[in-house]
CSV table of C-alpha atoms (C1' of nucleotides) in Angstrom, one decimal:
chain,number,residue,atom,x,y,z
P,1,MET,CA,-0.1,0.0,0.0
P,2,THR,CA,3.0,2.4,-0.2
P,3,THR,CA,2.5,3.0,-3.9
P,4,ALA,CA,-1.0,4.1,-4.1
P,5,ARG,CA,-2.0,6.6,-6.8
P,6,PRO,CA,-1.3,10.0,-5.4
P,7,LEU,CA,-4.1,12.4,-4.6
P,8,ARG,CA,-4.2,15.1,-7.2
P,9,VAL,CA,-4.8,18.5,-5.9
P,10,LEU,CA,-5.7,21.9,-7.7
P,11,LEU,CA,-4.8,25.0,-5.7
P,12,ALA,CA,-6.6,28.3,-6.4
P,13,ASP,CA,-5.8,31.5,-4.6
P,14,ASP,CA,-5.0,34.9,-6.0
P,15,GLU,CA,-2.4,35.6,-3.4
P,16,HIS,CA,0.7,34.2,-4.8
P,17,LEU,CA,2.6,34.3,-1.6
P,18,ILE,CA,-0.1,32.0,0.0
P,19,ARG,CA,-0.5,29.8,-2.9
P,20,GLY,CA,3.1,29.0,-3.3
P,21,ALA,CA,3.7,28.5,0.3
P,22,LEU,CA,0.7,26.3,0.4
P,23,ALA,CA,1.9,24.2,-2.5
P,24,ALA,CA,5.3,23.9,-0.8
P,25,LEU,CA,3.7,22.6,2.3
P,26,LEU,CA,1.2,20.2,0.7
P,27,ALA,CA,4.2,18.8,-1.3
P,28,LEU,CA,5.6,17.5,1.9
P,29,GLU,CA,2.6,15.2,2.3
P,30,GLU,CA,3.6,12.1,0.4
P,31,ASP,CA,0.3,11.1,-0.7
P,32,LEU,CA,-0.6,14.7,-2.2
P,33,VAL,CA,0.5,16.1,-5.3
P,34,VAL,CA,-0.4,19.7,-6.5
P,35,VAL,CA,-1.2,19.3,-10.2
P,36,ALA,CA,-2.2,22.8,-10.9
P,37,GLU,CA,-2.2,26.3,-9.6
P,38,ALA,CA,-4.6,29.2,-10.5
P,39,ALA,CA,-4.7,32.9,-9.4
P,40,SER,CA,-8.2,33.7,-10.5
P,41,GLY,CA,-11.7,32.1,-10.9
P,42,PRO,CA,-11.6,31.5,-14.6
P,43,GLU,CA,-8.1,30.3,-14.6
P,44,ALA,CA,-9.0,27.8,-11.8
P,45,LEU,CA,-11.7,26.5,-14.0
P,46,ALA,CA,-9.6,26.1,-17.0
P,47,MET,CA,-6.8,24.5,-15.0
P,48,ALA,CA,-9.3,22.1,-13.6
P,49,LEU,CA,-10.4,21.0,-16.9
P,50,ALA,CA,-6.9,20.7,-18.3
P,51,HIS,CA,-5.5,18.7,-15.2
P,52,ARG,CA,-8.5,17.0,-13.9
P,53,PRO,CA,-7.7,17.0,-10.1
P,54,ASP,CA,-9.2,14.9,-7.5
P,55,VAL,CA,-9.8,17.8,-5.2
P,56,ALA,CA,-9.9,21.5,-6.0
P,57,VAL,CA,-8.9,23.8,-3.0
P,58,LEU,CA,-10.4,27.2,-3.8
P,59,ASP,CA,-10.0,30.4,-2.1
P,60,LEU,CA,-13.3,32.3,-1.4
P,61,GLN,CA,-12.3,35.7,-2.8
P,62,MET,CA,-10.6,35.6,-6.2
P,63,PRO,CA,-10.7,38.0,-9.2
P,64,GLY,CA,-13.1,36.9,-11.8
P,65,ALA,CA,-15.2,34.5,-10.1
P,66,ASP,CA,-15.3,33.6,-6.4
P,67,GLY,CA,-14.7,30.2,-5.1
P,68,VAL,CA,-18.4,29.3,-4.8
P,69,LYS,CA,-19.0,30.2,-8.4
P,70,VAL,CA,-16.0,28.2,-9.5
P,71,ALA,CA,-17.3,25.3,-7.5
P,72,THR,CA,-20.6,25.5,-9.2
P,73,SER,CA,-19.2,25.3,-12.7
P,74,LEU,CA,-16.9,22.6,-11.6
P,75,ARG,CA,-19.8,20.5,-10.3
P,76,ALA,CA,-21.3,20.6,-13.7
P,77,GLU,CA,-18.3,20.2,-15.9
P,78,LEU,CA,-16.2,17.9,-13.8
P,79,PRO,CA,-18.4,15.9,-11.5
P,80,ASP,CA,-15.8,13.6,-10.1
P,81,CYS,CA,-13.8,16.6,-8.9
P,82,ARG,CA,-14.4,17.3,-5.2
P,83,THR,CA,-14.3,20.9,-4.2
P,84,MET,CA,-13.4,22.7,-1.1
P,85,ILE,CA,-13.2,26.2,0.1
P,86,VAL,CA,-10.5,28.0,2.1
P,87,THR,CA,-11.1,31.5,3.4
P,88,SER,CA,-9.9,34.2,5.7
P,89,HIS,CA,-13.3,35.7,6.4
P,90,GLY,CA,-15.8,33.1,7.3
P,91,ARG,CA,-19.2,34.7,6.9
P,92,PRO,CA,-22.2,32.6,7.7
P,93,GLY,CA,-23.7,33.3,4.3
P,94,HIS,CA,-20.7,32.2,2.4
P,95,LEU,CA,-20.8,28.7,4.0
P,96,LYS,CA,-24.5,28.3,3.2
P,97,ARG,CA,-23.9,29.4,-0.5
P,98,ALA,CA,-20.9,27.0,-0.7
P,99,LEU,CA,-22.9,24.0,0.6
P,100,ALA,CA,-25.5,24.7,-1.8
P,101,ALA,CA,-23.1,24.7,-4.6
P,102,GLY,CA,-21.9,21.2,-3.6
P,103,VAL,CA,-18.8,22.2,-1.8
P,104,ARG,CA,-17.7,19.4,0.5
P,105,GLY,CA,-15.1,21.2,2.7
P,106,PHE,CA,-15.1,24.6,4.3
P,107,VAL,CA,-12.2,25.8,6.5
P,108,PRO,CA,-10.8,29.1,7.6
P,109,LYS,CA,-7.1,29.8,6.9
P,110,THR,CA,-6.4,29.6,10.6
P,111,VAL,CA,-6.0,25.7,10.3
P,112,SER,CA,-2.5,24.3,10.1
P,113,ALA,CA,-1.2,22.8,6.8
P,114,ARG,CA,-1.2,19.4,8.4
P,115,ARG,CA,-4.8,19.7,9.2
P,116,LEU,CA,-5.6,21.0,5.7
P,117,ALA,CA,-3.9,17.8,4.2
P,118,GLU,CA,-6.1,15.7,6.5
P,119,ILE,CA,-9.3,17.6,5.4
P,120,ILE,CA,-8.2,17.2,1.8
P,121,ARG,CA,-8.1,13.5,2.2
P,122,THR,CA,-11.4,13.4,4.1
P,123,VAL,CA,-13.0,15.3,1.3
P,124,HIS,CA,-11.6,13.1,-1.3
P,125,ALA,CA,-12.8,10.0,0.5
P,126,GLY,CA,-16.2,11.5,-0.2
P,127,ASN,CA,-16.9,13.0,3.4
P,128,ARG,CA,-17.7,16.4,4.2
P,129,TYR,CA,-16.0,18.8,6.6
P,130,VAL,CA,-17.0,22.0,7.8
P,131,ASP,CA,-15.1,24.1,10.5
P,132,PRO,CA,-17.1,23.7,13.6
P,133,GLU,CA,-16.7,27.3,14.5
P,134,LEU,CA,-18.1,28.5,11.2
P,135,ALA,CA,-20.9,26.0,11.3
P,136,ALA,CA,-21.9,27.2,14.7
P,137,ASP,CA,-21.9,30.8,13.4
P,138,ALA,CA,-24.0,29.8,10.4
P,139,ILE,CA,-26.5,28.0,12.6
P,140,SER,CA,-26.8,30.9,15.2
P,141,ALA,CA,-27.3,33.3,12.4
P,142,GLY,CA,-30.2,31.3,11.3
P,143,ASP,CA,-32.2,31.8,8.2
P,144,SER,CA,-33.0,34.9,6.7
P,145,PRO,CA,-36.4,36.3,7.8
P,146,LEU,CA,-36.5,38.5,4.7
P,147,THR,CA,-38.7,38.0,1.8
P,148,ALA,CA,-37.2,37.9,-1.6
P,149,ARG,CA,-38.2,41.6,-2.4
P,150,GLU,CA,-37.1,42.8,1.0
P,151,ALA,CA,-33.6,41.4,0.3
P,152,GLU,CA,-33.5,42.7,-3.1
P,153,VAL,CA,-34.4,46.1,-2.1
P,154,LEU,CA,-32.0,46.0,0.9
P,155,GLU,CA,-29.3,45.2,-1.6
P,156,LEU,CA,-30.0,48.1,-3.8
P,157,ALA,CA,-29.8,50.2,-0.7
P,158,ALA,CA,-26.4,48.9,0.1
P,159,ASP,CA,-24.4,51.8,-1.3
P,160,GLY,CA,-26.3,54.4,0.3
P,161,ALA,CA,-28.5,55.3,-2.6
P,162,PRO,CA,-31.5,57.3,-1.9
P,163,VAL,CA,-35.0,55.7,-2.0
P,164,ALA,CA,-35.9,57.4,-5.4
P,165,GLU,CA,-33.0,55.6,-7.1
P,166,ILE,CA,-33.7,52.3,-5.5
P,167,ALA,CA,-37.3,52.6,-6.6
P,168,GLU,CA,-36.3,53.4,-10.1
P,169,ARG,CA,-33.7,50.6,-10.2
P,170,ALA,CA,-36.2,47.9,-8.8
P,171,SER,CA,-39.1,49.4,-10.9
P,172,LEU,CA,-41.1,50.0,-7.8
P,173,SER,CA,-42.9,53.0,-6.4
P,174,GLN,CA,-41.1,55.0,-3.8
P,175,GLY,CA,-43.7,54.2,-1.1
P,176,THR,CA,-43.4,50.5,-1.8
P,177,VAL,CA,-39.6,50.7,-1.4
P,178,ARG,CA,-39.9,52.5,1.9
P,179,ASN,CA,-42.4,49.9,3.1
P,180,TYR,CA,-40.0,47.2,2.3
P,181,LEU,CA,-37.0,48.9,3.9
P,182,SER,CA,-39.0,49.5,6.9
P,183,SER,CA,-40.1,46.0,7.3
P,184,ALA,CA,-36.8,44.6,6.6
P,185,ALA,CA,-35.1,46.8,9.0
P,186,SER,CA,-37.7,46.0,11.7
P,187,LYS,CA,-37.2,42.3,10.9
P,188,ILE,CA,-33.5,42.5,11.3
P,189,GLY,CA,-33.8,44.6,14.5
P,190,ALA,CA,-32.0,47.7,12.9
P,191,GLU,CA,-33.0,51.3,13.6
P,192,ASN,CA,-32.5,52.3,10.0
P,193,ARG,CA,-31.8,50.8,6.7
P,194,HIS,CA,-28.2,51.6,6.8
P,195,THR,CA,-27.6,49.4,9.9
P,196,ALA,CA,-29.9,46.9,8.5
P,197,VAL,CA,-27.8,46.5,5.5
P,198,ARG,CA,-24.7,46.2,7.6
P,199,LEU,CA,-26.3,43.6,9.8
P,200,ALA,CA,-27.7,41.7,6.9
P,201,ARG,CA,-24.3,41.7,5.3
P,202,GLU,CA,-22.6,40.3,8.4
P,203,ARG,CA,-25.3,37.5,8.7
P,204,GLY,CA,-24.9,36.6,5.0
P,205,TRP,CA,-28.5,37.4,4.2
P,206,VAL,CA,-27.8,39.6,1.2
H,1,MET,CA,31.3,35.5,3.4
H,2,THR,CA,29.4,32.2,3.6
H,3,THR,CA,29.1,32.2,7.4
H,4,ALA,CA,27.6,35.6,7.8
H,5,ARG,CA,25.3,35.9,10.8
H,6,PRO,CA,21.8,34.9,9.6
H,7,LEU,CA,19.0,37.5,9.3
H,8,ARG,CA,16.4,37.0,12.2
H,9,VAL,CA,12.9,37.4,11.2
H,10,LEU,CA,9.7,37.6,13.1
H,11,LEU,CA,6.5,36.4,11.4
H,12,ALA,CA,3.0,37.6,12.5
H,13,ASP,CA,-0.1,36.6,10.9
H,14,ASP,CA,-3.3,35.3,12.5
H,15,GLU,CA,-3.9,32.8,9.7
H,16,HIS,CA,-2.0,29.7,10.8
H,17,LEU,CA,-2.1,28.2,7.4
H,18,ILE,CA,-0.3,31.2,5.8
H,19,ARG,CA,2.1,31.8,8.6
H,20,GLY,CA,3.3,28.3,8.8
H,21,ALA,CA,3.6,28.0,5.0
H,22,LEU,CA,5.6,31.3,4.9
H,23,ALA,CA,7.9,30.2,7.6
H,24,ALA,CA,8.7,27.0,5.7
H,25,LEU,CA,9.3,29.0,2.6
H,26,LEU,CA,11.4,31.6,4.1
H,27,ALA,CA,13.4,28.7,5.8
H,28,LEU,CA,14.5,27.7,2.3
H,29,GLU,CA,16.6,31.0,2.2
H,30,GLU,CA,19.8,30.2,3.6
H,31,ASP,CA,20.6,33.7,5.1
H,32,LEU,CA,17.1,34.0,6.7
H,33,VAL,CA,15.9,32.3,9.9
H,34,VAL,CA,12.4,32.7,11.4
H,35,VAL,CA,13.0,33.1,15.1
H,36,ALA,CA,9.6,33.7,16.1
H,37,GLU,CA,5.8,33.5,15.0
H,38,ALA,CA,2.8,35.3,16.4
H,39,ALA,CA,-0.9,35.1,15.7
H,40,SER,CA,-2.0,38.4,17.1
H,41,GLY,CA,-0.9,41.9,17.7
H,42,PRO,CA,0.1,41.7,21.4
H,43,GLU,CA,1.6,38.3,20.9
H,44,ALA,CA,3.9,39.7,18.1
H,45,LEU,CA,5.1,42.5,20.3
H,46,ALA,CA,5.8,40.1,23.2
H,47,MET,CA,7.6,37.7,20.9
H,48,ALA,CA,9.6,40.6,19.4
H,49,LEU,CA,10.6,41.7,22.8
H,50,ALA,CA,11.7,38.1,23.8
H,51,HIS,CA,13.5,37.2,20.5
H,52,ARG,CA,14.7,40.5,19.2
H,53,PRO,CA,14.5,39.9,15.4
H,54,ASP,CA,16.2,42.0,12.8
H,55,VAL,CA,13.0,42.4,10.7
H,56,ALA,CA,9.4,41.9,11.8
H,57,VAL,CA,7.0,40.9,9.0
H,58,LEU,CA,3.4,41.9,10.1
H,59,ASP,CA,0.1,41.1,8.7
H,60,LEU,CA,-2.0,44.2,8.5
H,61,GLN,CA,-5.2,42.7,9.9
H,62,MET,CA,-4.7,40.7,13.1
H,63,PRO,CA,-6.7,40.4,16.3
H,64,GLY,CA,-5.7,42.6,19.2
H,65,ALA,CA,-3.6,45.2,17.4
H,66,ASP,CA,-3.3,45.6,13.7
H,67,GLY,CA,0.1,45.5,11.9
H,68,VAL,CA,0.6,49.3,12.0
H,69,LYS,CA,-0.1,49.5,15.8
H,70,VAL,CA,2.4,46.7,16.4
H,71,ALA,CA,4.8,48.6,14.2
H,72,THR,CA,4.4,51.9,16.3
H,73,SER,CA,5.0,50.1,19.5
H,74,LEU,CA,7.9,48.2,18.1
H,75,ARG,CA,9.5,51.5,16.9
H,76,ALA,CA,9.4,52.7,20.5
H,77,GLU,CA,10.5,49.6,22.3
H,78,LEU,CA,12.9,47.9,19.9
H,79,PRO,CA,14.2,50.6,17.7
H,80,ASP,CA,16.9,48.4,16.0
H,81,CYS,CA,14.0,46.1,14.6
H,82,ARG,CA,13.0,47.0,11.2
H,83,THR,CA,9.3,46.6,10.4
H,84,MET,CA,7.3,45.5,7.3
H,85,ILE,CA,3.8,45.0,6.4
H,86,VAL,CA,2.2,42.2,4.4
H,87,THR,CA,-1.4,42.6,3.4
H,88,SER,CA,-4.1,41.2,1.2
H,89,HIS,CA,-6.1,44.3,0.9
H,90,GLY,CA,-3.9,47.2,0.0
H,91,ARG,CA,-5.9,50.3,0.8
H,92,PRO,CA,-4.1,53.6,0.2
H,93,GLY,CA,-4.9,54.8,3.6
H,94,HIS,CA,-3.1,51.8,5.2
H,95,LEU,CA,0.0,52.6,3.4
H,96,LYS,CA,0.1,56.1,4.5
H,97,ARG,CA,-0.6,55.1,8.1
H,98,ALA,CA,2.1,52.5,7.9
H,99,LEU,CA,4.9,54.7,6.5
H,100,ALA,CA,4.0,57.3,9.2
H,101,ALA,CA,4.5,54.6,11.8
H,102,GLY,CA,8.0,54.0,10.5
H,103,VAL,CA,7.3,50.9,8.5
H,104,ARG,CA,9.9,50.3,5.9
H,105,GLY,CA,8.3,47.8,3.7
H,106,PHE,CA,4.7,47.4,2.4
H,107,VAL,CA,3.8,44.6,0.1
H,108,PRO,CA,0.6,42.7,-0.9
H,109,LYS,CA,0.4,39.0,-0.5
H,110,THR,CA,0.5,38.7,-4.3
H,111,VAL,CA,4.3,38.6,-4.4
H,112,SER,CA,6.1,35.4,-4.5
H,113,ALA,CA,8.0,34.1,-1.6
H,114,ARG,CA,11.3,34.6,-3.3
H,115,ARG,CA,10.5,38.3,-3.9
H,116,LEU,CA,9.3,38.7,-0.2
H,117,ALA,CA,12.7,37.2,0.8
H,118,GLU,CA,14.5,39.9,-1.2
H,119,ILE,CA,12.4,42.5,0.2
H,120,ILE,CA,13.1,41.4,3.7
H,121,ARG,CA,16.8,41.8,2.9
H,122,THR,CA,16.3,45.2,1.4
H,123,VAL,CA,14.5,46.4,4.4
H,124,HIS,CA,17.1,45.0,6.8
H,125,ALA,CA,19.7,46.8,4.8
H,126,GLY,CA,18.0,50.0,5.8
H,127,ASN,CA,16.2,50.7,2.6
H,128,ARG,CA,12.5,51.1,2.0
H,129,TYR,CA,10.3,49.1,-0.4
H,130,VAL,CA,6.8,49.9,-1.3
H,131,ASP,CA,4.7,47.9,-3.8
H,132,PRO,CA,4.6,50.1,-6.9
H,133,GLU,CA,1.0,49.4,-7.5
H,134,LEU,CA,0.0,50.4,-4.0
H,135,ALA,CA,2.1,53.4,-4.1
H,136,ALA,CA,0.3,54.6,-7.2
H,137,ASP,CA,-3.1,53.9,-5.7
H,138,ALA,CA,-2.0,56.0,-2.8
H,139,ILE,CA,-0.8,58.9,-4.8
H,140,SER,CA,-3.9,58.9,-7.1
H,141,ALA,CA,-6.1,58.8,-4.1
H,142,GLY,CA,-4.5,62.0,-2.8
H,143,ASP,CA,-4.7,63.6,0.4
H,144,SER,CA,-7.7,63.7,2.5
H,145,PRO,CA,-9.5,67.0,2.1
H,146,LEU,CA,-11.3,66.5,5.4
H,147,THR,CA,-10.6,68.3,8.5
H,148,ALA,CA,-9.8,66.4,11.6
H,149,ARG,CA,-13.2,66.9,13.0
H,150,GLU,CA,-15.0,66.1,9.8
H,151,ALA,CA,-13.1,62.7,9.6
H,152,GLU,CA,-14.0,62.0,13.1
H,153,VAL,CA,-17.5,62.7,12.8
H,154,LEU,CA,-17.6,60.7,9.5
H,155,GLU,CA,-16.1,57.7,11.3
H,156,LEU,CA,-18.8,57.9,14.0
H,157,ALA,CA,-21.4,57.8,11.3
H,158,ALA,CA,-19.8,54.9,9.7
H,159,ASP,CA,-22.2,52.2,11.2
H,160,GLY,CA,-25.3,54.1,10.4
H,161,ALA,CA,-25.9,55.6,13.6
H,162,PRO,CA,-28.4,58.7,13.6
H,163,VAL,CA,-27.2,62.2,14.1
H,164,ALA,CA,-28.3,62.4,17.6
H,165,GLU,CA,-26.1,59.5,18.7
H,166,ILE,CA,-23.0,60.8,16.7
H,167,ALA,CA,-23.5,64.2,18.6
H,168,GLU,CA,-23.6,62.6,21.9
H,169,ARG,CA,-20.6,60.4,21.2
H,170,ALA,CA,-18.6,63.3,19.8
H,171,SER,CA,-19.9,65.7,22.4
H,172,LEU,CA,-21.0,68.2,19.8
H,173,SER,CA,-24.4,69.7,19.1
H,174,GLN,CA,-26.6,68.0,16.5
H,175,GLY,CA,-26.5,71.0,14.3
H,176,THR,CA,-22.6,71.1,14.3
H,177,VAL,CA,-22.6,67.4,13.5
H,178,ARG,CA,-24.9,67.9,10.5
H,179,ASN,CA,-22.7,70.7,9.3
H,180,TYR,CA,-19.7,68.6,9.4
H,181,LEU,CA,-21.3,65.7,7.7
H,182,SER,CA,-22.7,68.0,5.2
H,183,SER,CA,-19.3,69.6,4.3
H,184,ALA,CA,-17.5,66.4,4.5
H,185,ALA,CA,-20.0,64.9,2.0
H,186,SER,CA,-19.6,67.7,-0.4
H,187,LYS,CA,-16.0,67.7,-0.3
H,188,ILE,CA,-15.9,64.0,-1.0
H,189,GLY,CA,-18.4,64.5,-3.8
H,190,ALA,CA,-21.1,62.3,-2.2
H,191,GLU,CA,-24.7,62.9,-2.0
H,192,ASN,CA,-25.2,61.8,1.5
H,193,ARG,CA,-23.3,60.7,4.4
H,194,HIS,CA,-23.5,57.1,3.9
H,195,THR,CA,-22.0,57.1,0.4
H,196,ALA,CA,-19.5,59.6,1.8
H,197,VAL,CA,-18.4,57.1,4.4
H,198,ARG,CA,-18.1,54.4,1.8
H,199,LEU,CA,-16.0,56.6,-0.5
H,200,ALA,CA,-13.7,57.8,2.4
H,201,ARG,CA,-13.2,54.3,3.5
H,202,GLU,CA,-12.1,53.3,-0.1
H,203,ARG,CA,-9.7,56.1,-0.3
H,204,GLY,CA,-8.4,55.4,3.0
H,205,TRP,CA,-9.3,58.8,4.5
H,206,VAL,CA,-10.9,57.3,7.6
Q,1,DC,C1',-63.2,28.0,-0.8
Q,2,DA,C1',-61.6,30.6,3.0
Q,3,DG,C1',-57.5,32.3,5.0
Q,4,DC,C1',-52.9,33.6,5.0
Q,5,DG,C1',-48.8,35.7,3.4
Q,6,DC,C1',-46.6,38.2,-0.2
Q,7,DA,C1',-46.1,41.8,-3.8
Q,8,DC,C1',-47.4,46.2,-4.6
Q,9,DA,C1',-49.6,50.5,-4.1
Q,10,DT,C1',-51.5,55.1,-2.0
Q,11,DG,C1',-51.8,58.9,1.3
Q,12,DA,C1',-50.6,61.1,5.6
Q,13,DC,C1',-47.7,62.4,9.5
Q,14,DA,C1',-43.7,62.9,12.4
Q,15,DA,C1',-39.0,62.4,12.8
Q,16,DA,C1',-34.5,62.8,11.0
Q,17,DC,C1',-31.7,64.8,7.6
Q,18,DG,C1',-29.3,68.2,4.3
Q,19,DT,C1',-28.4,72.9,3.3
Q,20,DC,C1',-27.8,77.6,4.2
Q,21,DA,C1',-27.0,81.9,6.7
Q,22,DT,C1',-24.9,83.8,10.4
Q,23,DA,C1',-22.1,84.2,14.5
Q,24,DC,C1',-18.0,84.2,17.6
Q,25,DG,C1',-13.4,82.8,19.5
Q,26,DG,C1',-8.8,80.7,18.4
Q,27,DT,C1',-4.6,80.1,15.7
Q,28,DG,C1',-1.4,80.5,12.2
Q,29,DA,C1',0.3,83.2,8.1
Q,30,DC,C1',1.7,87.2,5.9
U,1,DG,C1',-2.5,93.1,13.0
U,2,DT,C1',-5.4,91.7,9.6
U,3,DC,C1',-7.0,87.7,7.1
U,4,DA,C1',-8.3,83.3,6.4
U,5,DC,C1',-9.5,79.1,8.1
U,6,DC,C1',-11.1,75.9,11.6
U,7,DG,C1',-14.2,74.5,15.6
U,8,DT,C1',-18.3,75.3,17.4
U,9,DA,C1',-23.0,76.8,17.7
U,10,DT,C1',-28.0,78.4,16.5
U,11,DG,C1',-32.1,78.9,13.8
U,12,DA,C1',-34.8,78.2,9.8
U,13,DC,C1',-36.1,75.9,5.6
U,14,DG,C1',-37.2,72.3,2.5
U,15,DT,C1',-36.4,67.3,1.4
U,16,DT,C1',-35.9,62.6,2.5
U,17,DT,C1',-37.1,58.8,5.6
U,18,DG,C1',-39.6,55.9,8.6
U,19,DT,C1',-44.0,54.5,10.1
U,20,DC,C1',-48.8,53.3,9.9
U,21,DA,C1',-53.3,52.4,8.1
U,22,DT,C1',-55.5,50.7,4.5
U,23,DG,C1',-56.4,48.6,-0.1
U,24,DT,C1',-56.1,45.3,-4.2
U,25,DG,C1',-54.6,41.0,-6.4
U,26,DC,C1',-52.3,36.7,-6.4
U,27,DG,C1',-51.0,32.1,-5.2
U,28,DC,C1',-50.8,28.4,-1.7
U,29,DT,C1',-52.7,25.4,1.7
U,30,DG,C1',-55.6,23.5,4.9
DNA sequence: CAGCGCACATGACAAACGTCATACGGTGAC
DNA sequence: GTCACCGTATGACGTTTGTCATGTGCGCTG
């Protein structure tokens, strides 16, 4: 059993420093081999199709397309490839999106390389792994109490646009927009739409 | 000249994965030795005092105290130790703050490890190094047109607090607060304080 | 089918906000 | 020593928001 076929890994992260360092560390693991690296979402996708890795380790924030988008495409185009997300900022919403996209591993960058290698093996074996802390956050954040429209309007309000502009962009009357913003804010427990936007962001509801 | 005293490096980054990987890569450089690692601002400070490194490589965002704060303290307590900042999100304002704190190197995490090693040597030699792209951003963002008070009030407005609360926290009258917010927004070219906050953030003015 | 929740709307009122004029004391520059 | 700019303040004005009541129509679900 010493000559098992090595586990082929794709590494995608826009930070060269991290990516290179990670590749070096994973190379120390005998059963892992990094077959491709990418610095952007589209590049990750292209690399995956070219090299057909067993596991794709994706950074959440990358130029072009974020980790979850890449995972979604990968699921369609390369179903045998397991995907996992590594991230610095673990927002509850991201985790939820990721799991919905078929991602099987979700870990913060605070883990050690050894641990990451273990998790890569876990994921490859067909199991899932979600960082317990992030999972707890996601659960405690709960599901969004917002209706689809409320969320949409809140999102349009995100950059501080006045009601008139939001109304126009959403093709709604100004009164309706105010109603939605008001009910969204009260559901969230914020005193005004701006704090509502911030809180919704933090909880991954927008 | 082969047995020169090695260059002693302190590594501070809250992401274990990155920090470990970085340490491993820097260890490949013959003339560098990582003498200490830290995962938070205070820890970095303590480690520096205990191990007296030649160069401290600090992540910008860390729990406890950010890289710039650590650099400031270090400058006072360990003047011989050069400091440099490594960061993922290079906002213009951070660079300015960092240079003011006596930081001698400022690089994004997109550089390669080899390059980082070179820069560590540059910094140790007493020179400065600032990533050209970040420098260009900082220059094009220009200086803040805001007065000290305007910036302060704008910062208090950052989380969407109403004027009354800002006034209380700044010990100002509500009218004054509104005046400041109004003039700050007009200087920035924003239509209201919320977009003003956002733009000021992007330009590193708060 | 009756009831419920949602999308969407209107009108009205109070509170918050943005803007402007005006004022006065302090500080630094010329 | 005047001039300009800043910090601070007030009062007044119109506009934008937040909130509420109320209404219509639609699609589920019991």
